[in-house]
Short mmCIF file of C-alpha atoms and ligand atoms in Angstrom, two decimals:
data_model
loop_
_atom_site.label_atom_id
_atom_site.label_comp_id
_atom_site.label_asym_id
_atom_site.label_seq_id
_atom_site.Cartn_x
_atom_site.Cartn_y
_atom_site.Cartn_z
CA MET X 62 -24.58 -9.26 -32.46
CA ALA X 63 -24.42 -9.08 -28.70
CA GLN X 64 -22.11 -6.56 -27.12
CA PRO X 65 -19.05 -8.08 -25.52
CA ALA X 66 -19.43 -8.07 -21.76
CA GLU X 67 -16.47 -5.82 -21.24
CA GLU X 68 -17.97 -3.13 -23.41
CA HIS X 69 -21.07 -3.07 -21.20
CA VAL X 70 -18.94 -2.48 -18.17
CA ARG X 71 -17.15 0.38 -19.82
CA ILE X 72 -20.32 2.12 -20.88
CA GLY X 73 -21.73 1.78 -17.37
CA ASP X 74 -18.61 3.29 -15.88
CA PHE X 75 -18.67 6.04 -18.42
CA ALA X 76 -22.20 7.14 -17.58
CA ASP X 77 -21.22 7.12 -13.96
CA GLU X 78 -18.17 9.21 -14.60
CA VAL X 79 -20.34 11.89 -16.18
CA THR X 80 -22.83 12.01 -13.31
CA ARG X 81 -20.00 12.13 -10.88
CA GLY X 82 -18.46 15.00 -12.82
CA VAL X 83 -21.68 16.93 -12.41
CA GLU X 84 -21.58 16.21 -8.70
CA ALA X 85 -18.26 18.01 -8.72
CA ILE X 86 -16.19 15.02 -7.74
CA GLY X 87 -13.51 16.39 -9.97
CA SER X 88 -13.02 15.03 -13.48
CA SER X 89 -14.26 17.47 -16.07
CA ILE X 90 -16.76 16.20 -18.59
CA SER X 91 -14.88 17.21 -21.73
CA GLU X 92 -11.86 15.37 -20.43
CA THR X 93 -13.91 12.26 -19.89
CA PHE X 94 -15.18 12.34 -23.45
CA MET X 95 -11.97 13.21 -25.17
CA GLU X 96 -9.18 11.71 -23.17
CA PRO X 97 -9.49 8.73 -20.90
CA VAL X 98 -8.11 8.99 -17.39
CA ILE X 99 -6.82 6.09 -15.35
CA ARG X 100 -6.59 6.87 -11.65
CA LEU X 101 -3.99 4.56 -10.22
CA GLY X 102 -3.86 4.36 -6.43
CA VAL X 103 -0.50 3.41 -4.94
CA THR X 104 -0.62 2.46 -1.32
CA GLY X 105 1.20 0.41 1.29
CA LEU X 106 2.33 0.94 4.84
CA SER X 107 5.07 3.43 5.53
CA ARG X 108 8.42 2.16 4.11
CA ALA X 109 6.70 -0.41 1.89
CA GLY X 110 8.23 1.27 -1.16
CA LYS X 111 5.58 3.63 -2.59
CA THR X 112 7.87 6.53 -3.39
CA VAL X 113 10.46 4.34 -5.07
CA PHE X 114 7.75 2.48 -6.98
CA ILE X 115 6.13 5.60 -8.42
CA THR X 116 9.45 7.20 -9.29
CA SER X 117 10.75 4.13 -11.09
CA LEU X 118 7.41 3.42 -12.78
CA VAL X 119 7.22 6.92 -14.21
CA ALA X 120 10.88 6.88 -15.29
CA ASN X 121 10.38 3.51 -16.96
CA LEU X 122 7.24 4.71 -18.73
CA MET X 123 9.10 7.70 -20.08
CA GLU X 124 12.08 5.57 -21.20
CA ARG X 125 10.55 2.23 -22.05
CA GLY X 126 13.60 0.11 -22.90
CA ARG X 127 13.18 -2.07 -19.85
CA MET X 128 9.42 -2.61 -20.12
CA PRO X 129 9.04 -5.61 -22.49
CA GLN X 130 6.20 -7.14 -20.46
CA LEU X 131 4.07 -4.03 -20.86
CA ARG X 132 2.54 -5.05 -24.16
CA ALA X 133 1.75 -1.56 -25.42
CA ALA X 134 5.39 -0.60 -24.84
CA ALA X 135 6.78 -3.74 -26.48
CA ALA X 136 4.48 -3.25 -29.49
CA GLY X 137 5.62 0.36 -29.89
CA ALA X 138 2.08 1.62 -29.36
CA ILE X 139 3.21 4.22 -26.81
CA GLN X 140 4.59 7.07 -28.83
CA ALA X 141 5.34 9.50 -26.07
CA ALA X 142 5.03 9.91 -22.30
CA TYR X 143 5.25 13.24 -20.54
CA LEU X 144 4.33 14.86 -17.24
CA GLN X 145 1.48 17.33 -17.10
CA PRO X 146 -0.13 19.43 -14.40
CA GLN X 147 -2.36 17.20 -12.28
CA PRO X 148 -6.14 17.73 -12.17
CA ASP X 149 -6.42 18.31 -8.40
CA ASP X 150 -5.20 21.73 -7.37
CA THR X 151 -5.18 21.15 -3.62
CA VAL X 152 -3.29 17.86 -3.45
CA PRO X 153 0.51 18.12 -3.17
CA ARG X 154 2.33 17.09 -6.33
CA PHE X 155 4.45 13.93 -6.09
CA ASP X 156 8.01 15.23 -6.13
CA TYR X 157 9.13 13.10 -9.05
CA GLU X 158 12.16 15.08 -10.18
CA ASN X 159 13.80 15.19 -6.76
CA HIS X 160 13.08 11.54 -6.04
CA LEU X 161 14.52 10.51 -9.41
CA GLN X 162 17.56 12.63 -8.79
CA ALA X 163 18.05 10.94 -5.42
CA LEU X 164 17.85 7.46 -6.94
CA THR X 165 19.81 7.99 -10.13
CA GLY X 166 22.17 10.89 -9.36
CA ALA X 167 25.93 10.66 -8.95
CA ASN X 168 25.53 9.94 -5.25
CA PRO X 169 22.53 7.62 -5.22
CA HIS X 170 20.40 7.46 -2.08
CA TRP X 171 16.85 6.51 -1.12
CA PRO X 172 14.38 9.39 -1.25
CA GLU X 173 13.03 11.04 1.88
CA SER X 174 9.92 9.39 3.19
CA THR X 175 6.63 11.17 2.68
CA ARG X 176 3.74 11.18 5.08
CA ALA X 177 0.61 12.20 3.24
CA VAL X 178 -1.24 12.08 -0.06
CA SER X 179 0.41 13.24 -3.27
CA GLU X 180 -0.40 13.02 -6.94
CA LEU X 181 1.25 13.05 -10.37
CA ARG X 182 -0.17 13.04 -13.90
CA LEU X 183 1.71 11.18 -16.62
CA SER X 184 0.16 11.47 -20.05
CA LEU X 185 0.77 8.80 -22.67
CA ARG X 186 0.28 9.25 -26.40
CA VAL X 187 -0.91 5.89 -27.60
CA ARG X 188 -1.51 4.67 -31.10
CA PRO X 189 -3.78 1.63 -31.04
CA ALA X 190 -2.44 -1.30 -33.02
CA GLY X 191 -3.91 -2.48 -36.33
CA LEU X 192 -6.66 -0.95 -38.37
CA LEU X 193 -8.14 1.08 -35.53
CA GLY X 194 -4.86 2.86 -35.04
CA SER X 195 -4.56 3.87 -38.65
CA VAL X 196 -8.14 5.17 -38.68
CA THR X 197 -8.26 7.07 -35.42
CA GLY X 198 -4.63 8.12 -35.05
CA PRO X 199 -2.98 8.47 -31.65
CA ARG X 200 -4.98 9.35 -28.55
CA THR X 201 -3.90 10.56 -25.15
CA VAL X 202 -4.42 8.55 -22.00
CA HIS X 203 -3.79 10.24 -18.67
CA LEU X 204 -2.38 8.18 -15.85
CA ASP X 205 -3.13 9.97 -12.58
CA ILE X 206 -1.03 8.35 -9.90
CA VAL X 207 -2.20 8.90 -6.33
CA ASP X 208 0.20 8.01 -3.51
CA TYR X 209 -1.51 7.57 -0.13
CA PRO X 210 -0.54 5.90 3.16
CA GLY X 211 -1.85 2.38 3.69
CA GLU X 212 -2.26 3.26 7.35
CA TRP X 213 -5.15 5.50 6.36
CA LEU X 214 -6.80 2.73 4.38
CA LEU X 215 -6.85 0.40 7.36
CA ASP X 216 -8.95 3.00 9.13
CA LEU X 217 -11.93 1.99 7.04
CA SER X 218 -12.49 -0.90 9.40
CA LEU X 219 -13.05 1.62 12.18
CA LEU X 220 -16.22 2.84 10.51
CA GLU X 221 -17.84 -0.49 11.20
CA LYS X 222 -16.85 -0.58 14.84
CA SER X 223 -18.15 1.25 17.82
CA TYR X 224 -15.62 2.66 20.24
CA ALA X 225 -16.41 -0.21 22.62
CA GLU X 226 -15.77 -2.84 19.95
CA TRP X 227 -12.59 -1.23 18.69
CA SER X 228 -11.33 -0.90 22.27
CA GLU X 229 -12.01 -4.53 23.03
CA GLU X 230 -10.18 -5.79 19.94
CA THR X 231 -7.25 -3.48 20.39
CA LEU X 232 -6.81 -4.30 24.06
CA ALA X 233 -7.00 -8.03 23.35
CA ARG X 234 -3.98 -7.77 21.05
CA LEU X 235 -1.73 -5.94 23.50
CA ASP X 236 -0.32 -9.06 25.08
CA GLU X 237 1.04 -10.71 21.99
CA ARG X 238 2.68 -7.61 20.60
CA PRO X 239 5.87 -5.95 21.76
CA GLY X 240 6.10 -2.45 23.16
CA SER X 241 2.81 -2.29 25.05
CA GLU X 242 4.27 -2.18 28.59
CA ALA X 243 4.16 1.58 29.08
CA PHE X 244 0.61 1.80 27.79
CA ARG X 245 -0.55 -1.10 29.93
CA ALA X 246 1.02 0.52 32.96
CA LYS X 247 -0.86 3.77 32.25
CA LEU X 248 -4.04 1.83 31.64
CA SER X 249 -3.82 0.08 34.99
CA GLN X 250 -3.79 3.50 36.69
CA THR X 251 -6.78 4.71 34.70
CA ASN X 252 -10.40 4.57 35.78
CA PRO X 253 -12.55 4.88 32.63
CA ALA X 254 -15.60 5.88 34.68
CA ALA X 255 -13.79 8.76 36.41
CA GLU X 256 -13.97 12.33 35.26
CA LEU X 257 -11.80 13.26 32.29
CA GLU X 258 -8.57 15.13 32.96
CA GLU X 259 -6.85 16.39 29.85
CA PRO X 260 -3.20 15.93 30.91
CA ALA X 261 -3.93 12.33 31.91
CA VAL X 262 -5.64 11.68 28.57
CA GLN X 263 -2.68 13.15 26.72
CA ALA X 264 -0.27 10.91 28.59
CA LEU X 265 -2.45 7.86 27.99
CA SER X 266 -2.84 8.64 24.32
CA ALA X 267 0.91 9.29 23.97
CA ALA X 268 1.65 5.90 25.54
CA PHE X 269 -0.83 4.27 23.18
CA THR X 270 0.75 6.00 20.16
CA GLY X 271 4.17 4.84 21.37
CA TYR X 272 2.87 1.29 21.45
CA LEU X 273 1.50 1.58 17.89
CA HIS X 274 4.90 2.78 16.68
CA ALA X 275 6.66 -0.06 18.47
CA ALA X 276 4.27 -2.62 16.98
CA ARG X 277 4.84 -1.16 13.50
CA ALA X 278 8.60 -1.23 14.00
CA ALA X 279 8.35 -4.88 15.04
CA GLY X 280 6.70 -5.71 11.73
CA TYR X 281 2.99 -5.58 12.65
CA SER X 282 0.72 -4.14 9.99
CA ASP X 283 -2.67 -3.70 11.54
CA CYS X 284 -2.12 -0.70 13.80
CA THR X 285 -5.19 1.54 13.87
CA PRO X 286 -5.96 4.44 14.08
CA GLY X 287 -3.69 5.08 11.10
CA ARG X 288 -3.36 8.81 11.72
CA PHE X 289 -1.76 8.14 15.07
CA LEU X 290 1.21 6.84 13.09
CA LEU X 291 1.11 9.45 10.34
CA PRO X 292 -0.68 12.46 11.85
CA GLY X 293 0.18 15.10 9.23
CA ASP X 294 -1.14 18.47 10.37
CA LEU X 295 -3.57 16.91 12.86
CA ALA X 296 -0.85 16.14 15.42
CA GLY X 297 -1.91 17.14 18.93
CA SER X 298 -5.55 17.77 18.10
CA PRO X 299 -8.34 16.13 20.14
CA VAL X 300 -9.30 13.79 17.28
CA LEU X 301 -5.87 12.21 17.70
CA THR X 302 -5.95 12.26 21.50
CA PHE X 303 -7.78 9.16 22.59
CA ALA X 304 -6.96 5.55 23.42
CA PRO X 305 -8.80 2.26 23.87
CA LEU X 306 -10.35 1.63 27.28
CA PRO X 307 -12.22 -1.28 28.84
CA LYS X 308 -15.88 -0.37 29.13
CA PRO X 309 -16.86 0.32 32.73
CA GLY X 310 -20.22 -0.70 34.17
CA GLN X 311 -21.30 2.94 34.37
CA THR X 312 -20.33 5.62 31.87
CA PRO X 313 -21.54 8.85 33.44
CA ARG X 314 -21.62 12.12 31.57
CA GLY X 315 -18.19 13.80 31.64
CA SER X 316 -16.45 10.51 32.24
CA LEU X 317 -13.25 9.59 30.48
CA TRP X 318 -14.94 6.74 28.62
CA ARG X 319 -17.68 8.99 27.25
CA GLU X 320 -15.23 11.58 26.00
CA MET X 321 -13.00 8.94 24.40
CA ASP X 322 -16.08 7.54 22.69
CA ARG X 323 -16.92 11.01 21.40
CA ARG X 324 -13.39 11.62 20.07
CA TYR X 325 -13.37 8.24 18.38
CA GLU X 326 -16.56 9.23 16.57
CA ALA X 327 -15.04 12.58 15.64
CA TYR X 328 -12.04 10.74 14.24
CA GLN X 329 -14.34 8.70 12.02
CA ARG X 330 -16.27 11.74 10.87
CA GLU X 331 -13.51 14.33 10.49
CA VAL X 332 -10.53 12.20 9.52
CA VAL X 333 -11.52 8.85 8.05
CA LYS X 334 -14.53 9.79 5.96
CA PRO X 335 -13.04 12.83 4.20
CA PHE X 336 -10.08 10.76 3.07
CA PHE X 337 -12.31 8.10 1.56
CA ARG X 338 -14.54 10.67 -0.05
CA GLU X 339 -11.82 12.81 -1.55
CA HIS X 340 -9.24 10.24 -2.59
CA PHE X 341 -10.22 6.62 -2.28
CA ALA X 342 -13.62 6.85 -3.99
CA ARG X 343 -12.08 8.02 -7.25
CA ILE X 344 -9.56 5.25 -7.82
CA ASP X 345 -9.84 2.88 -10.82
CA ARG X 346 -6.85 0.63 -10.34
CA GLN X 347 -4.94 -0.05 -7.16
CA VAL X 348 -1.54 -1.40 -6.25
CA VAL X 349 -0.90 -2.35 -2.63
CA LEU X 350 2.82 -2.55 -1.91
CA ILE X 351 3.88 -4.91 0.82
CA ASP X 352 7.22 -5.42 2.47
CA ALA X 353 6.59 -9.16 2.70
CA LEU X 354 10.25 -9.99 3.24
CA GLY X 355 10.30 -7.61 6.19
CA ALA X 356 7.27 -9.36 7.71
CA ILE X 357 8.77 -12.81 7.08
CA HIS X 358 11.95 -11.65 8.73
CA ALA X 359 9.93 -10.46 11.75
CA GLY X 360 8.25 -13.86 12.20
CA PRO X 361 4.95 -15.78 11.94
CA ARG X 362 2.91 -13.31 13.97
CA ALA X 363 3.91 -10.43 11.76
CA VAL X 364 2.87 -12.48 8.72
CA ALA X 365 -0.45 -13.33 10.40
CA ASP X 366 -0.91 -9.66 10.96
CA LEU X 367 -0.02 -8.88 7.37
CA ARG X 368 -2.68 -11.31 6.24
CA ARG X 369 -5.20 -9.61 8.52
CA ALA X 370 -4.23 -6.26 7.02
CA MET X 371 -4.64 -7.65 3.48
CA THR X 372 -8.07 -8.93 4.47
CA GLU X 373 -9.03 -5.50 5.79
CA ILE X 374 -7.77 -3.86 2.62
CA LEU X 375 -9.75 -6.21 0.39
CA GLY X 376 -12.77 -5.47 2.57
CA ALA X 377 -12.39 -1.81 1.69
CA PHE X 378 -12.53 -2.67 -2.00
CA ARG X 379 -15.53 -4.90 -1.69
CA PRO X 380 -18.67 -3.02 -2.54
CA GLY X 381 -21.52 -3.72 -0.17
CA ARG X 382 -19.73 -4.49 3.05
CA ASN X 383 -19.77 -0.98 4.37
CA ALA X 384 -23.05 0.87 3.85
CA TRP X 385 -21.49 4.30 4.03
CA LEU X 386 -18.77 3.42 1.53
CA THR X 387 -21.26 1.74 -0.80
CA SER X 388 -23.35 4.88 -0.98
CA LEU X 389 -20.21 6.88 -1.64
CA LEU X 390 -19.10 4.68 -4.50
CA THR X 391 -22.53 4.35 -6.15
CA GLY X 392 -21.88 1.85 -8.86
CA ARG X 393 -18.24 2.66 -9.23
CA ARG X 394 -15.55 0.25 -8.28
CA VAL X 395 -11.88 -0.45 -8.48
CA GLU X 396 -11.39 -2.84 -11.36
CA ARG X 397 -8.01 -4.33 -10.53
CA ILE X 398 -5.98 -4.71 -7.38
CA LEU X 399 -2.38 -5.85 -7.33
CA PHE X 400 -0.65 -6.97 -4.14
CA ALA X 401 3.04 -6.59 -4.84
CA ALA X 402 5.78 -7.80 -2.52
CA THR X 403 8.47 -5.15 -2.91
CA LYS X 404 12.27 -5.26 -2.60
CA ALA X 405 12.52 -8.68 -4.29
CA ASP X 406 16.09 -7.72 -5.21
CA HIS X 407 16.98 -8.97 -1.70
CA LEU X 408 16.49 -12.46 -3.11
CA HIS X 409 18.35 -14.33 -5.81
CA HIS X 410 15.98 -14.92 -8.73
CA SER X 411 15.96 -18.62 -7.92
CA GLN X 412 13.72 -17.72 -4.97
CA HIS X 413 11.41 -15.19 -6.65
CA ALA X 414 8.82 -17.80 -7.56
CA ARG X 415 8.67 -18.84 -3.92
CA LEU X 416 8.07 -15.32 -2.71
CA THR X 417 5.36 -14.93 -5.34
CA ALA X 418 3.78 -18.21 -4.21
CA ILE X 419 3.74 -16.98 -0.60
CA MET X 420 2.11 -13.71 -1.66
CA GLN X 421 -0.48 -15.59 -3.68
CA ALA X 422 -1.27 -17.91 -0.80
CA LEU X 423 -1.65 -14.94 1.57
CA MET X 424 -3.90 -13.22 -0.94
CA ARG X 425 -6.07 -16.29 -1.46
CA ASP X 426 -6.45 -16.53 2.27
CA ALA X 427 -7.29 -12.85 2.58
CA ARG X 428 -9.81 -13.11 -0.26
CA ARG X 429 -11.52 -15.98 1.45
CA ARG X 430 -11.60 -14.22 4.79
CA ALA X 431 -12.88 -10.99 3.31
CA ASP X 432 -15.45 -12.98 1.33
CA PHE X 433 -14.21 -10.94 -1.57
CA ALA X 434 -15.91 -10.98 -4.93
CA GLY X 435 -15.02 -7.74 -6.62
CA ALA X 436 -12.11 -6.58 -8.69
CA ASP X 437 -9.56 -8.76 -10.46
CA THR X 438 -6.71 -9.40 -8.07
CA ALA X 439 -3.15 -10.58 -8.54
CA ALA X 440 -0.07 -11.01 -6.39
CA MET X 441 3.56 -10.84 -7.48
CA ALA X 442 7.08 -10.12 -6.28
CA ILE X 443 8.77 -7.03 -7.68
CA ALA X 444 11.63 -4.62 -7.09
CA ALA X 445 10.94 -1.11 -8.26
CA LEU X 446 14.64 -0.33 -8.16
CA ARG X 447 17.13 -3.12 -8.27
CA ALA X 448 19.93 -2.36 -5.81
CA THR X 449 21.77 -5.70 -5.97
CA VAL X 450 23.51 -8.09 -8.33
CA GLU X 451 23.35 -11.85 -8.05
CA GLU X 452 26.28 -13.93 -6.98
CA THR X 453 26.72 -17.63 -6.30
CA ARG X 454 29.17 -18.33 -3.52
CA THR X 455 30.56 -21.54 -2.15
CA HIS X 456 29.79 -22.18 1.49
CA GLU X 457 31.05 -25.36 3.12
CA GLY X 458 31.43 -26.92 -0.31
CA GLU X 459 27.86 -26.06 -1.35
CA PRO X 460 26.82 -23.38 -3.83
CA LEU X 461 24.82 -20.60 -2.18
CA ASP X 462 22.71 -18.19 -4.25
CA CYS X 463 23.33 -14.71 -2.82
CA VAL X 464 22.75 -11.11 -3.76
CA ARG X 465 25.43 -8.46 -3.39
CA GLY X 466 25.09 -4.74 -2.86
CA THR X 467 26.33 -1.71 -0.98
CA LEU X 468 25.30 -1.78 2.66
CA LEU X 469 23.29 1.24 3.67
CA GLU X 470 24.87 1.52 7.12
CA THR X 471 28.56 1.20 6.25
CA GLY X 472 28.80 1.85 2.51
CA ARG X 473 30.67 -1.44 2.21
CA GLN X 474 29.94 -4.16 -0.30
CA ALA X 475 28.36 -7.28 1.18
CA ALA X 476 26.78 -10.51 -0.01
CA LEU X 477 23.50 -11.56 1.56
CA TYR X 478 22.07 -15.03 1.80
CA PRO X 479 18.62 -14.30 3.18
CA GLY X 480 17.72 -17.93 3.93
CA GLU X 481 15.70 -20.29 1.85
CA LEU X 482 11.99 -19.67 1.50
CA PRO X 483 10.00 -22.92 1.42
CA GLU X 484 8.95 -24.21 -1.95
CA ASP X 485 5.47 -24.86 -0.63
CA PRO X 486 4.00 -21.74 1.02
CA ALA X 487 1.86 -24.01 3.21
CA VAL X 488 4.96 -24.77 5.28
CA LEU X 489 5.22 -21.12 6.22
CA LEU X 490 1.49 -20.63 6.65
CA GLU X 491 1.32 -23.55 9.01
CA ASP X 492 3.46 -21.64 11.53
CA VAL X 493 1.29 -18.57 10.93
CA GLN X 494 -1.80 -20.63 11.65
CA GLN X 495 -0.28 -21.95 14.86
CA ASN X 496 0.51 -18.40 15.97
CA ALA X 497 4.09 -19.61 16.55
CA GLU X 498 6.55 -17.14 17.96
CA ARG X 499 9.34 -18.19 15.57
CA TRP X 500 9.60 -20.04 12.29
CA LEU X 501 10.10 -23.69 13.02
CA GLU X 502 12.08 -24.60 9.93
CA ALA X 503 14.23 -21.63 9.13
CA ASP X 504 15.59 -18.22 9.87
CA TYR X 505 15.38 -15.27 7.53
CA ASN X 506 17.87 -12.46 7.35
CA ILE X 507 17.63 -9.07 5.86
CA MET X 508 20.15 -6.37 5.04
CA HIS X 509 19.58 -2.85 3.88
CA PHE X 510 21.24 -1.90 0.64
CA ALA X 511 21.83 1.51 -0.84
CA PRO X 512 20.77 2.12 -4.44
CA ALA X 513 23.54 1.26 -6.88
CA ARG X 514 25.31 3.84 -9.01
CA LEU X 515 23.74 3.67 -12.45
CA THR X 516 24.86 4.40 -15.98
CA LEU X 517 21.65 4.40 -17.96
CA ARG X 518 21.70 4.04 -21.71
CA PRO X 519 19.41 6.30 -23.73
CA GLY X 520 15.94 4.81 -23.89
CA GLU X 521 16.34 2.86 -20.65
CA GLY X 522 14.78 3.59 -17.29
CA PRO X 523 16.24 2.44 -13.94
CA PRO X 524 16.71 -1.33 -13.50
CA HIS X 525 13.83 -3.14 -11.81
CA ILE X 526 12.30 -6.56 -11.37
CA ARG X 527 8.86 -7.16 -12.96
CA LEU X 528 7.75 -3.54 -12.82
CA ASP X 529 6.65 -4.02 -16.43
CA LYS X 530 4.53 -7.01 -15.48
CA ALA X 531 2.94 -5.01 -12.66
CA ALA X 532 2.18 -2.17 -15.09
CA GLU X 533 0.65 -4.59 -17.60
CA PHE X 534 -1.69 -5.99 -14.98
CA LEU X 535 -2.61 -2.58 -13.61
CA PHE X 536 -3.34 -0.59 -16.76
CA GLY X 537 -1.98 -2.42 -19.82
CA ASP X 538 -5.51 -3.09 -21.08
CA ARG X 539 -6.25 0.63 -21.20
CA LEU X 540 -3.32 1.32 -23.50
CA ARG X 541 -4.42 -0.99 -26.27
N1 GDP U 14 16.51 -2.96 -2.29
C1 GDP U 14 15.40 -2.25 -2.46
N2 GDP U 14 14.97 -1.44 -1.47
C2 GDP U 14 13.84 -0.73 -1.69
C3 GDP U 14 13.10 -0.81 -2.89
N3 GDP U 14 12.03 0.02 -2.78
C4 GDP U 14 12.10 0.57 -1.54
N4 GDP U 14 13.20 0.14 -0.88
C5 GDP U 14 13.62 0.46 0.50
O1 GDP U 14 12.47 0.80 1.25
C6 GDP U 14 12.57 2.12 1.79
C7 GDP U 14 11.23 2.79 1.78
O2 GDP U 14 10.83 3.05 0.46
P1 GDP U 14 9.85 4.26 0.13
O3 GDP U 14 9.54 4.18 -1.34
O4 GDP U 14 10.36 5.54 0.65
O5 GDP U 14 8.59 3.77 0.98
P2 GDP U 14 7.20 4.54 1.25
O6 GDP U 14 7.24 5.00 2.66
O7 GDP U 14 6.16 3.46 1.06
O8 GDP U 14 7.06 5.63 0.25
C8 GDP U 14 13.62 2.80 0.91
O9 GDP U 14 14.23 3.83 1.61
C9 GDP U 14 14.55 1.66 0.60
O10 GDP U 14 15.43 1.44 1.68
C10 GDP U 14 13.58 -1.69 -3.92
O11 GDP U 14 13.00 -1.82 -5.01
N5 GDP U 14 14.73 -2.37 -3.66
MG1 MG U 15 6.60 7.62 0.33
#
């Protein structure tokens, strides 16, 4: 009898895993043989909801009462879930206990934002269903969750661009994005062919960084170089002190343009590549969290930009596009990618399907643009931690489906009607296509809610929306 196709894939991966172990990429061989490891990457731009997602996912895997759509949990196949020391000794540990305390304590609040990579190992004791389970007994599956900034992922596109190309693209976008005035003013006083002067470069680079922050704050996603936004311990170093420049006719030795070109290359070599080598290349399953409601609120151009960012991200997961990355991955690939719109608790459930449809349309578009034929992909709308309750109000004689929660700013209760998303995502995408400044048909509001005070029953994790469905897509198959 022929082997089922899936089995082939597994064996291939397995052989790879062993070779990679020998190459000291990290996973020990005995571990690979005895206990399977799933490396789940969690990414998304800053404030997309990574920290809340991981915290709630882990809490809901430990107490599985609210996870009916995770089949292994519903079937009772998961016998235990517990935290263990992570395999990587030099990566900061994800601060699960403090984040959970923040979200579920007596005075609930959102956790502090984090700005770099972190990791957590959750081990699950799983008893396969049916005959197999009674023969083999329970086995342990390790879920290694790796939290990393989406800003860093977008940097992959830089590896394919020369400094001249990147400069040209970045400068072309300045006009349609807010916050570029100061940088443009500096640029107009700069002669790229003149000799480099460090204080002038620092001022130019600071103005450029200020523009990137302003663009991010206005809802734009594609803001490279990613480390300019989240510098970690590289702040102030030359690799983070450059800016895009128009290419002059002559680029003499010692000129500003030459030095910027050199720093751009150093950024690729010293910042971008190590991240991909040490973290990205080892991921099996990936969730990309997206604040889609935030982008919709910001307008069509922010959504266009989000789609561009999704395209770039898919490009990173497509083997073959980038020669350097292909050689790094050698036969290994991410098997599943989920694009999840977070904070869906800002919408009444009557609109969830619409948000999902918008995400799916954006993803289809991004897949087409990235010419993507790799991992299984899915898009859905979730809330890792539900901070609202639903409420139907009467407004001018009409029922209005709202959500109610505690406002973050004032601590007061308020009901939010965010506006009605179109039933057909094409309506929205049409404005995106036209590069419209505003939505033609509607206006979308957003409010910021604080997490609600919870009384959790034994066996139940924090309340969420479709976190179980996300988990099923991401790693449910590995728990059966
Ligand atoms: N209402 C609601 N807000 C959320 C949810 N997840 C995240 N947020 C909001 O988004 C902010 C950023 O989330 P965080 O997980 O820190 O984002 P990170 O920067 O990607 O790690 C939080 O402070 C909350 O205000 C959610 O499930 N529901
Ligand atoms: Mg975080």
